[in-house]
Coordinates of C-alpha atoms and ligand atoms in Angstrom, one line a residue:
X929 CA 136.3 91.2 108.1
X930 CA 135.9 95.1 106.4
X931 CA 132.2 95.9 106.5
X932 CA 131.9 99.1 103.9
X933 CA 129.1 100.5 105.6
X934 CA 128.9 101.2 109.4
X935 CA 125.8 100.4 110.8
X936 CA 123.9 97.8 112.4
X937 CA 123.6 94.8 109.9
X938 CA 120.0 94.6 110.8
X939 CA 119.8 97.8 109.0
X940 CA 121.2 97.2 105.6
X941 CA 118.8 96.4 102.6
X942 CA 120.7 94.7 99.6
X943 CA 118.7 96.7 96.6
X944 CA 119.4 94.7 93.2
X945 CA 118.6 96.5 90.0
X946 CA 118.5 100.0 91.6
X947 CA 120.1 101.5 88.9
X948 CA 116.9 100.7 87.0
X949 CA 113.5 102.4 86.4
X950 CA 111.8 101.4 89.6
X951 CA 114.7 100.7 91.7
X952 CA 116.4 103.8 91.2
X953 CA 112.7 105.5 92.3
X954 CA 112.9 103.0 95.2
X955 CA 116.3 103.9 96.7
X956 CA 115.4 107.6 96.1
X957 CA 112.0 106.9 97.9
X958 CA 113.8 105.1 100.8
X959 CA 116.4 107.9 102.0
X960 CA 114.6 110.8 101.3
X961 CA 111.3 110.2 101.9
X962 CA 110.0 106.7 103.7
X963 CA 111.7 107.6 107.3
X964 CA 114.1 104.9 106.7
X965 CA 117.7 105.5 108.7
X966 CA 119.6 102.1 107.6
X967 CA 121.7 101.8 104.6
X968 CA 121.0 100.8 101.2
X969 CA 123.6 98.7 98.7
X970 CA 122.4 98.5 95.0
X971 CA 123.6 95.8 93.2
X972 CA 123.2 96.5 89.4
X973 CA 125.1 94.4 86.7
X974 CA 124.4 97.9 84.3
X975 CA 122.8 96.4 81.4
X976 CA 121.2 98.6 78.9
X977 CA 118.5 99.6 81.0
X978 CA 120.9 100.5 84.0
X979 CA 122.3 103.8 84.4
X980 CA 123.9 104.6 87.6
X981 CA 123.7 108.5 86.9
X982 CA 120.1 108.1 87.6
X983 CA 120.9 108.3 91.7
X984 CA 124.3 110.8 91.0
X985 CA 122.9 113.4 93.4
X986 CA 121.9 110.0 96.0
X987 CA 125.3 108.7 95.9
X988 CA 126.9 112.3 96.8
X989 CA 124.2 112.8 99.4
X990 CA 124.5 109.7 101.5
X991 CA 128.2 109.3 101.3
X992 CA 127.5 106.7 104.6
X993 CA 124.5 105.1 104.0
X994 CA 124.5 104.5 100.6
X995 CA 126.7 102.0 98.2
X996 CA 126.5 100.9 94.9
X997 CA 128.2 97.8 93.6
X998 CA 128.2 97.0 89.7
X999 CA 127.3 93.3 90.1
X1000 CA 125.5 89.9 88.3
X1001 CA 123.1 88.8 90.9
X1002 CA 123.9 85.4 88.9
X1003 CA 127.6 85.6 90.5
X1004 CA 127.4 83.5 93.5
X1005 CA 130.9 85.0 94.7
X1006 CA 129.8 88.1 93.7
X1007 CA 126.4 88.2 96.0
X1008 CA 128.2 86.0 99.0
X1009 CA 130.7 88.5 98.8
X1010 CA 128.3 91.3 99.2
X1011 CA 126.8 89.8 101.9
X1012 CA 129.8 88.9 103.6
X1013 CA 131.1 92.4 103.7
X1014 CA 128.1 94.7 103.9
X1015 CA 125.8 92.6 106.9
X1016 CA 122.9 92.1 104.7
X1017 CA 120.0 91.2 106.4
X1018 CA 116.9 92.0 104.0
X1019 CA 116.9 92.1 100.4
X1020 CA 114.8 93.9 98.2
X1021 CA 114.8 92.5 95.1
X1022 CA 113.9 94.4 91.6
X1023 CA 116.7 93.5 88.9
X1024 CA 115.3 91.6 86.0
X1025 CA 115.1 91.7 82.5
X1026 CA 112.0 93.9 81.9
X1027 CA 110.6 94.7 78.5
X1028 CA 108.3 92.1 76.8
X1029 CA 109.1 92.7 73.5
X1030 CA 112.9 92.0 74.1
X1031 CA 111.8 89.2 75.8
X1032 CA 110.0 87.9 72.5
X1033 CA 112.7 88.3 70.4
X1034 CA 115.6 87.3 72.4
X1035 CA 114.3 85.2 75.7
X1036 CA 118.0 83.6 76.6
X1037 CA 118.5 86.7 79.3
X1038 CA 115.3 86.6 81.1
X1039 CA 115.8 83.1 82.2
X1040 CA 118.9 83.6 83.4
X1041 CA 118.5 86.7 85.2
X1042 CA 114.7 86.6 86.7
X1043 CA 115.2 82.9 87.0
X1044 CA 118.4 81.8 87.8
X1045 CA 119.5 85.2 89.4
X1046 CA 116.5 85.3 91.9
X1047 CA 117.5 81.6 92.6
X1048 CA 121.2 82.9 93.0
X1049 CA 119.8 85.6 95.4
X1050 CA 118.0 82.9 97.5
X1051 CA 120.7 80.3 97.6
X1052 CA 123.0 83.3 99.6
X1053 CA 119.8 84.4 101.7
X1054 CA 119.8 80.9 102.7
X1055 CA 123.6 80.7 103.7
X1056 CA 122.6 83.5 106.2
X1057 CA 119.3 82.3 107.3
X1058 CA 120.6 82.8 111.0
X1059 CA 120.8 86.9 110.7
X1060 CA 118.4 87.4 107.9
X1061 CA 115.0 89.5 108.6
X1062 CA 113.2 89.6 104.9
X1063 CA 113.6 88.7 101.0
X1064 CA 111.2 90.9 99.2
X1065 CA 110.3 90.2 95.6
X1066 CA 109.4 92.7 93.3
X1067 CA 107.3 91.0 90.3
X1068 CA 104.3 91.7 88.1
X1069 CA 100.4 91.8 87.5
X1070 CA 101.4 90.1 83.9
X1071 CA 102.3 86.7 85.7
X1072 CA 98.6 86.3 85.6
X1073 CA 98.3 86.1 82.1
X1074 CA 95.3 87.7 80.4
X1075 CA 91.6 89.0 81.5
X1076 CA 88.6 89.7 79.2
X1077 CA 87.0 92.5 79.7
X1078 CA 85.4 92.1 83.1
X1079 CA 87.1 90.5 86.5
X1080 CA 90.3 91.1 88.3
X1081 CA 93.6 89.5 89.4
X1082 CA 93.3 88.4 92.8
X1083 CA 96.3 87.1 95.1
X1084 CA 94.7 83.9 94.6
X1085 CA 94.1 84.0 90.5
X1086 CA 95.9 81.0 89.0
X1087 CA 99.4 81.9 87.2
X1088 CA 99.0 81.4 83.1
X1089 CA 101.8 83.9 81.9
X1090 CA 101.5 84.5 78.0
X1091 CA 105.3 85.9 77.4
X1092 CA 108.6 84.5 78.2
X1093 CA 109.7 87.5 80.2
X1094 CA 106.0 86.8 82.1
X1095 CA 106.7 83.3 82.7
X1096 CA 110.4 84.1 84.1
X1097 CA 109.0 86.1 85.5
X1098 CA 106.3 83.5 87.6
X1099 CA 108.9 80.9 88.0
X1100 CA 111.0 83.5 90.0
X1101 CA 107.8 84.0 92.2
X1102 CA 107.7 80.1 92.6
X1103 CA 111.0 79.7 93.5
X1104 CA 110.7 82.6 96.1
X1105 CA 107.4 81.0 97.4
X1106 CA 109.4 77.4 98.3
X1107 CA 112.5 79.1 100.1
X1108 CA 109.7 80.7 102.4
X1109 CA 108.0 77.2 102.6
X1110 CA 110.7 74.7 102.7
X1111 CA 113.7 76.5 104.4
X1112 CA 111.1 79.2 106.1
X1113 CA 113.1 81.7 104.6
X1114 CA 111.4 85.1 105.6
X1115 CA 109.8 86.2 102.2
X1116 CA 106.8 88.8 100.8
X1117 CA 106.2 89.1 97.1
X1118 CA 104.7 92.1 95.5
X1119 CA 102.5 91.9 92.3
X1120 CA 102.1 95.0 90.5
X1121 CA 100.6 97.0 87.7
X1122 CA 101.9 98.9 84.9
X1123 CA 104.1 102.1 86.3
X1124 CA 105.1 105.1 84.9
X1125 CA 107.2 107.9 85.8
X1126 CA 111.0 109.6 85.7
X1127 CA 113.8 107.7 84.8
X1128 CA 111.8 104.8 82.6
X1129 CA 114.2 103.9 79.9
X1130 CA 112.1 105.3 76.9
X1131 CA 111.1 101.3 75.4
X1132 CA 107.9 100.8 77.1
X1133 CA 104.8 102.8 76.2
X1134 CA 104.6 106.3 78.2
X1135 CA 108.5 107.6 77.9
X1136 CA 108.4 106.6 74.0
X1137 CA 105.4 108.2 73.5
X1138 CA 106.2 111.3 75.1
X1139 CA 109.7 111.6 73.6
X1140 CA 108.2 110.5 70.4
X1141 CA 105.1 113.1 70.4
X1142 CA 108.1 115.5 71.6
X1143 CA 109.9 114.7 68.8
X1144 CA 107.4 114.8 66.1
X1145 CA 108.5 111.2 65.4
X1146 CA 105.5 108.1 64.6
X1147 CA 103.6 107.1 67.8
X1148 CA 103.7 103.0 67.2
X1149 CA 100.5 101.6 69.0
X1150 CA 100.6 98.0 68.5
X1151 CA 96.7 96.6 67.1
X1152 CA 94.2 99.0 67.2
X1153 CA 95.2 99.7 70.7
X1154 CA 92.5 98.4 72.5
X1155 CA 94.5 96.8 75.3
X1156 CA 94.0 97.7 78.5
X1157 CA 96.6 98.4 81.0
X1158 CA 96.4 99.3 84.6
X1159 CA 98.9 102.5 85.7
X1160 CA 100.8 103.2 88.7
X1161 CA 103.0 106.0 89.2
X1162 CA 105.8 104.8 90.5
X1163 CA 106.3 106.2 93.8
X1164 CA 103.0 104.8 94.8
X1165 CA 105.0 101.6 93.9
X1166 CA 108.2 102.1 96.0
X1167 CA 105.9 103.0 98.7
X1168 CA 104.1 99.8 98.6
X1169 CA 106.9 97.7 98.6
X1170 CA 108.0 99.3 101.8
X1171 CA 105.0 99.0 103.5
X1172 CA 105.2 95.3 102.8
X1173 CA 108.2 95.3 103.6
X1174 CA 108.2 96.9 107.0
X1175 CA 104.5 95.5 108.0
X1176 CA 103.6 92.5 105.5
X1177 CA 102.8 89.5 106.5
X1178 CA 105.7 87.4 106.1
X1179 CA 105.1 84.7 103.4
X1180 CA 102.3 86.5 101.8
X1181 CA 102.0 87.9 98.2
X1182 CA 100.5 91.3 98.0
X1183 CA 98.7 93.1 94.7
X1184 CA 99.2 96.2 94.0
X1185 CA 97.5 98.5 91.5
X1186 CA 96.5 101.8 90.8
X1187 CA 92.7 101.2 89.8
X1188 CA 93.3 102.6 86.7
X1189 CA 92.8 101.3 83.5
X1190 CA 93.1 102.9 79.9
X1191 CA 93.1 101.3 76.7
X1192 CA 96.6 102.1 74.8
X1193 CA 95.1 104.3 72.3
X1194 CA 93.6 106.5 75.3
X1195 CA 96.8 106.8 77.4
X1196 CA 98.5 107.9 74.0
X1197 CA 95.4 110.3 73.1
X1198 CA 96.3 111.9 76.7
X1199 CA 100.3 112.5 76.1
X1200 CA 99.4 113.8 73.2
X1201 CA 97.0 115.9 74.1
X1202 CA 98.5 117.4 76.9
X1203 CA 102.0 117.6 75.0
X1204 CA 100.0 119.5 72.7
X1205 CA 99.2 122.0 75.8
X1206 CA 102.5 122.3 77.5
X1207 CA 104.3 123.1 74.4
X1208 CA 101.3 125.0 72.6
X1209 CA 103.7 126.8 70.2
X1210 CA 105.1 123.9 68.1
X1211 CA 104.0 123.2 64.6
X1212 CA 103.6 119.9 65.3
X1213 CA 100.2 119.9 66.6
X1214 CA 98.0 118.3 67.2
X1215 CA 100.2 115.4 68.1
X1216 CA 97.3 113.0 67.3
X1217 CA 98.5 113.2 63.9
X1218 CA 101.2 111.0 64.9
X1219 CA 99.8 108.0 65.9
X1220 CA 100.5 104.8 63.8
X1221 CA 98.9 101.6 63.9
X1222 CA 101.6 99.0 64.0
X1223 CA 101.7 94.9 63.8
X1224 CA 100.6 93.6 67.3
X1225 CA 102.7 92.3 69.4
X1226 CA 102.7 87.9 69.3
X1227 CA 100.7 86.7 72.7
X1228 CA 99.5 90.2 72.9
X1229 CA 98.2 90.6 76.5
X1230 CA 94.3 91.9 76.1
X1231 CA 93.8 92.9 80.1
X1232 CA 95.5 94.0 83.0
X1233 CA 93.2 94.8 86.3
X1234 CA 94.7 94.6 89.8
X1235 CA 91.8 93.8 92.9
X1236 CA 94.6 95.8 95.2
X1237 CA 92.1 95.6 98.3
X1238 CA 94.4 93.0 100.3
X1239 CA 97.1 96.2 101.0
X1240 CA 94.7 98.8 101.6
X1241 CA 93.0 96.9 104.2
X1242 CA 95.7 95.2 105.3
X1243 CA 98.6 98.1 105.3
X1244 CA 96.1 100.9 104.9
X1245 CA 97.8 101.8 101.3
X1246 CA 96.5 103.8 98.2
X1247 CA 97.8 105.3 95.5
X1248 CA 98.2 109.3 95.8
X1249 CA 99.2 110.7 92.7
X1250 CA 95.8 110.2 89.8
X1251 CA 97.0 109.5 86.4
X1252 CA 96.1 112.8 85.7
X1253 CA 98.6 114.1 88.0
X1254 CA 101.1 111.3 87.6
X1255 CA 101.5 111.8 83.9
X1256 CA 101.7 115.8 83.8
X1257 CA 104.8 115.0 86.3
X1258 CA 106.4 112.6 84.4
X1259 CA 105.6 114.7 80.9
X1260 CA 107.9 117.6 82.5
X1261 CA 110.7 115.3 83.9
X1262 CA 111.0 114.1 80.5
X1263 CA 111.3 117.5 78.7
X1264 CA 113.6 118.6 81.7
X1265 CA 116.1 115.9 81.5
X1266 CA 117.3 116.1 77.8
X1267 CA 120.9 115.0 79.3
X1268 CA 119.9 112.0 81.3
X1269 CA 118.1 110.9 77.5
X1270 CA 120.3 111.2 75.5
X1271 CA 122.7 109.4 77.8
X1272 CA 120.7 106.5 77.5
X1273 CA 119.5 106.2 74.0
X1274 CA 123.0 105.0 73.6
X1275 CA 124.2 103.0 70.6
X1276 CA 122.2 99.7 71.7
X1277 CA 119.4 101.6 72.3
X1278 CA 119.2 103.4 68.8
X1279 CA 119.9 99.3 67.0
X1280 CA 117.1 98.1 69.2
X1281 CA 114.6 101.3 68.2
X1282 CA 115.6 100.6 64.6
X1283 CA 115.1 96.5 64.6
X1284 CA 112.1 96.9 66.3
X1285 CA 110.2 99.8 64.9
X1286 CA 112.0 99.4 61.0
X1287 CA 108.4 98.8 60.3
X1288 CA 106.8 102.2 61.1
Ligands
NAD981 P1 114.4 98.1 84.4 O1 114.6 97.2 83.2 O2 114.2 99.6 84.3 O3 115.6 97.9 85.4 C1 116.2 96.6 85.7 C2 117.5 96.8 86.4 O4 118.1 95.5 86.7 C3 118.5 97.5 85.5 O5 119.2 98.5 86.2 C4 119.5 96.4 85.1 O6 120.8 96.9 84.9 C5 119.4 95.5 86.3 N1 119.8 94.1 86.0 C6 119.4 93.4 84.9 N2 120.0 92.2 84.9 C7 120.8 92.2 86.0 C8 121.6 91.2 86.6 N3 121.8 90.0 86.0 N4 122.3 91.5 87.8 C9 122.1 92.7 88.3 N5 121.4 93.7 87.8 C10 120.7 93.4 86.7 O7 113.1 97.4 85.2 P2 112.0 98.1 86.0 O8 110.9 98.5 85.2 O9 112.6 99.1 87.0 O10 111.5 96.8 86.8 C11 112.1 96.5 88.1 C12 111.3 95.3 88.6 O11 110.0 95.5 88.8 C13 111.4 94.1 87.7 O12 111.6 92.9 88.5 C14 110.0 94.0 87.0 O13 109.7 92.7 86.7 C15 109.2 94.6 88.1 N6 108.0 95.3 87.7 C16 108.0 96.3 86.8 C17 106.9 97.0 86.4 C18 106.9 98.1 85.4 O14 105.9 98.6 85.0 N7 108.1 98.6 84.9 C19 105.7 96.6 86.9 C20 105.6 95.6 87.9 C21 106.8 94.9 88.2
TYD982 P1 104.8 98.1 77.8 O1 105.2 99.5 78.3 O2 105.9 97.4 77.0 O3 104.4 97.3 79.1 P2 103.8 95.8 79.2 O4 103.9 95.1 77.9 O5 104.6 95.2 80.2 O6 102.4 96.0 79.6 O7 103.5 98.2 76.9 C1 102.3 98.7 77.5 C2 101.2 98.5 76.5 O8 101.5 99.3 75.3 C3 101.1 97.1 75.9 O9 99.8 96.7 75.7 C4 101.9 97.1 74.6 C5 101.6 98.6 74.1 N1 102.7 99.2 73.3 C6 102.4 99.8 72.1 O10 101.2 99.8 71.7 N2 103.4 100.4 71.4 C7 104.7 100.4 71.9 O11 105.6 101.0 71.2 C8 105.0 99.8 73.1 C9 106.4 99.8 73.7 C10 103.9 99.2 73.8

């Protein structure tokens, strides 16, 4: 049998969705930074919000210890054949359809790839139960549905997701959850916060807003922008999930946030503000100016807060970058990487921008 990648099967992490936001920041993460000396494979089916160029300089860096496979993780053949050929014995799991919104207007894909791909996934992991060390599960804070203003989500709040993408994205933790029961599949499951940071695809809040207040174009804040989100920069992420990963309990969920919460209209007060200061020449200030209250968003999610405490006592984790700090960094990458932009405000992208924000 050809194995791609030589090295100790033990060793190999099957990445899926890696050619996305978080992914991409997680492979990045994992062989330049956590210690790491295994290889990675990234299986990425390259929807819209895939972009393999993303980890150009990763691919040409780590020639032996790092593979990318444009794949459905709905393929059974597909996976098994990844599997089969690369010695996979953990997975790390983040490909899913992602954006709430899209999820609202067109639900089909969500179900199929957070529910029936994770199941997919599983069904393989299963077939190698003998070998396999650890399916990790990448999902979200939203799977808890909505707070009011006070309280947090616990590991132990009851699920009561509000979206379709939300409630694919609990039946994925579900299914995940009974592979570890009934087959004792070796499984952790991460829920986290909002994240920000380079190489978001410019739908969700932060990138828009900068490119937009960049841009001089309308800043769309959906209500009166009073919802609260909690944000994470997204390396604190990746390293969370590999701290689970290489010291969670196995079969337990961990939350993770960055105890940070902003009302929309005050993260979008900040970008502008300080878009305003990095680029204190343009006519376009102040950037304020821009802001537009748009229709709400149907099942509109008042509250996100994360009670994180479980992996900083347990795996001793905190966030390091402030939002403060977090956004400035992300505010540069974005006016330094014109090219990797433009690349993905493709055709589908500019449709999608049109359909959704025709109203502003
Ligand atoms: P993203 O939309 O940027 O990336 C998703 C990736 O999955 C893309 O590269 C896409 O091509 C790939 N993909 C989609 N369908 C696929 C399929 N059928 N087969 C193979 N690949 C497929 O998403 P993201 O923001 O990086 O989120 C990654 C994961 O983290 C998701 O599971 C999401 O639910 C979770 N998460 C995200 C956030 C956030 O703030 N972005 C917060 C908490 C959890
Ligand atoms: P988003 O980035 O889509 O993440 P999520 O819905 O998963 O939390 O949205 C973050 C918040 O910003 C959410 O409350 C919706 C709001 N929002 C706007 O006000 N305007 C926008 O254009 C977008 C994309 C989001």
């Amino acid at each position: 049998m050809k194995t791609d990648i030589q090295t100790s099967p033990l060793r190999t992490i099957l990445v899926t969705g890696g050619c996305g936001f978080i992914g991409s920041n997680f492979i990045r993460y994992l062989l330049t930074e956590s210690g790491f000396s295994g290889c990675v494979v990234n299986v990425d089916k390259l929807t819209y919000a895939g972009n393999p160029e993303s980890l150009a300089d990763i691919q040409e860096r780590f020639q032996d210890r790092y593979r990318f496979i444009r794949a459905d993780i709905c393929d059974r053949d597909a996976v098994r054949d990844v599997f089969r050929r690369h010695g996979i014995s953990a997975v790390c799991h983040f490909a899913a359809e992602s954006h709430v919104d899209r999820s609202i207007v067109a639900p089909d894909a969500f179900i199929k790839t957070n529910v029936e791909g994770t199941f997919t996934l599983l069904e393989v992991a299963r077939e190698h139960a003998q070998s396999f060390e650890l399916f990790h599960h990448v999902s979200t804070d939203e799977v808890y549905g909505s707070l009011g203003p006070d309280g947090y989500f616990t590991e132990e709040t009851a699920y009561r997701p509000n979206s379709p993408y939300s409630a694919s994205k609990a039946a994925s933790d579900h299914l995940v959850r009974a592979y570890g029961e009934t087959y004792g599949l070796p499984v952790t499951i991460s829920n986290c916060s909002n994240n920000y940071g380079p190489y978001q695809f410019p739908e969700k809040l932060i990138p828009l807003m900068i490119l937009h207040a960049v841009e001089g174009k309308p800043l769309p804040v959906y209500g009166r922008g009073l919802n609260v989100r909690d944000w994470l920069y997204v390396t604190d992420h990746c390293r969370a999930v590999w701290e689970v990963m290489r010291r969670g309990r196995r079969g337990r969920v961990y939350n993770v946030g960055g105890r940070c919460e902003m009302a929309n209209i005050d993260t979008v007060n900040r970008i502008c503000d300080l878009v305003d200061e990095i680029l204190p020449d343009s006519p376009l200030r102040p950037r304020r100016q821009l802001i537009t209250f748009v229709k709400d968003r149907p099942g509109h999610d008042l509250r996100y807060a994360i009670d994180c405490s479980r992996i900083e006592k347990e795996l001793d984790w905190r966030p390091q970058e402030s939002f403060e700090s977090g956004i400035r960094k992300t505010i540069r990458w974005y006016l330094d990487h014109r090219e990797w932009i433009d690349r993905v405000r493709s055709g589908e992208y500019q449709a999608w921008v049109q359909q959704h924000y025709g109203q502003v």
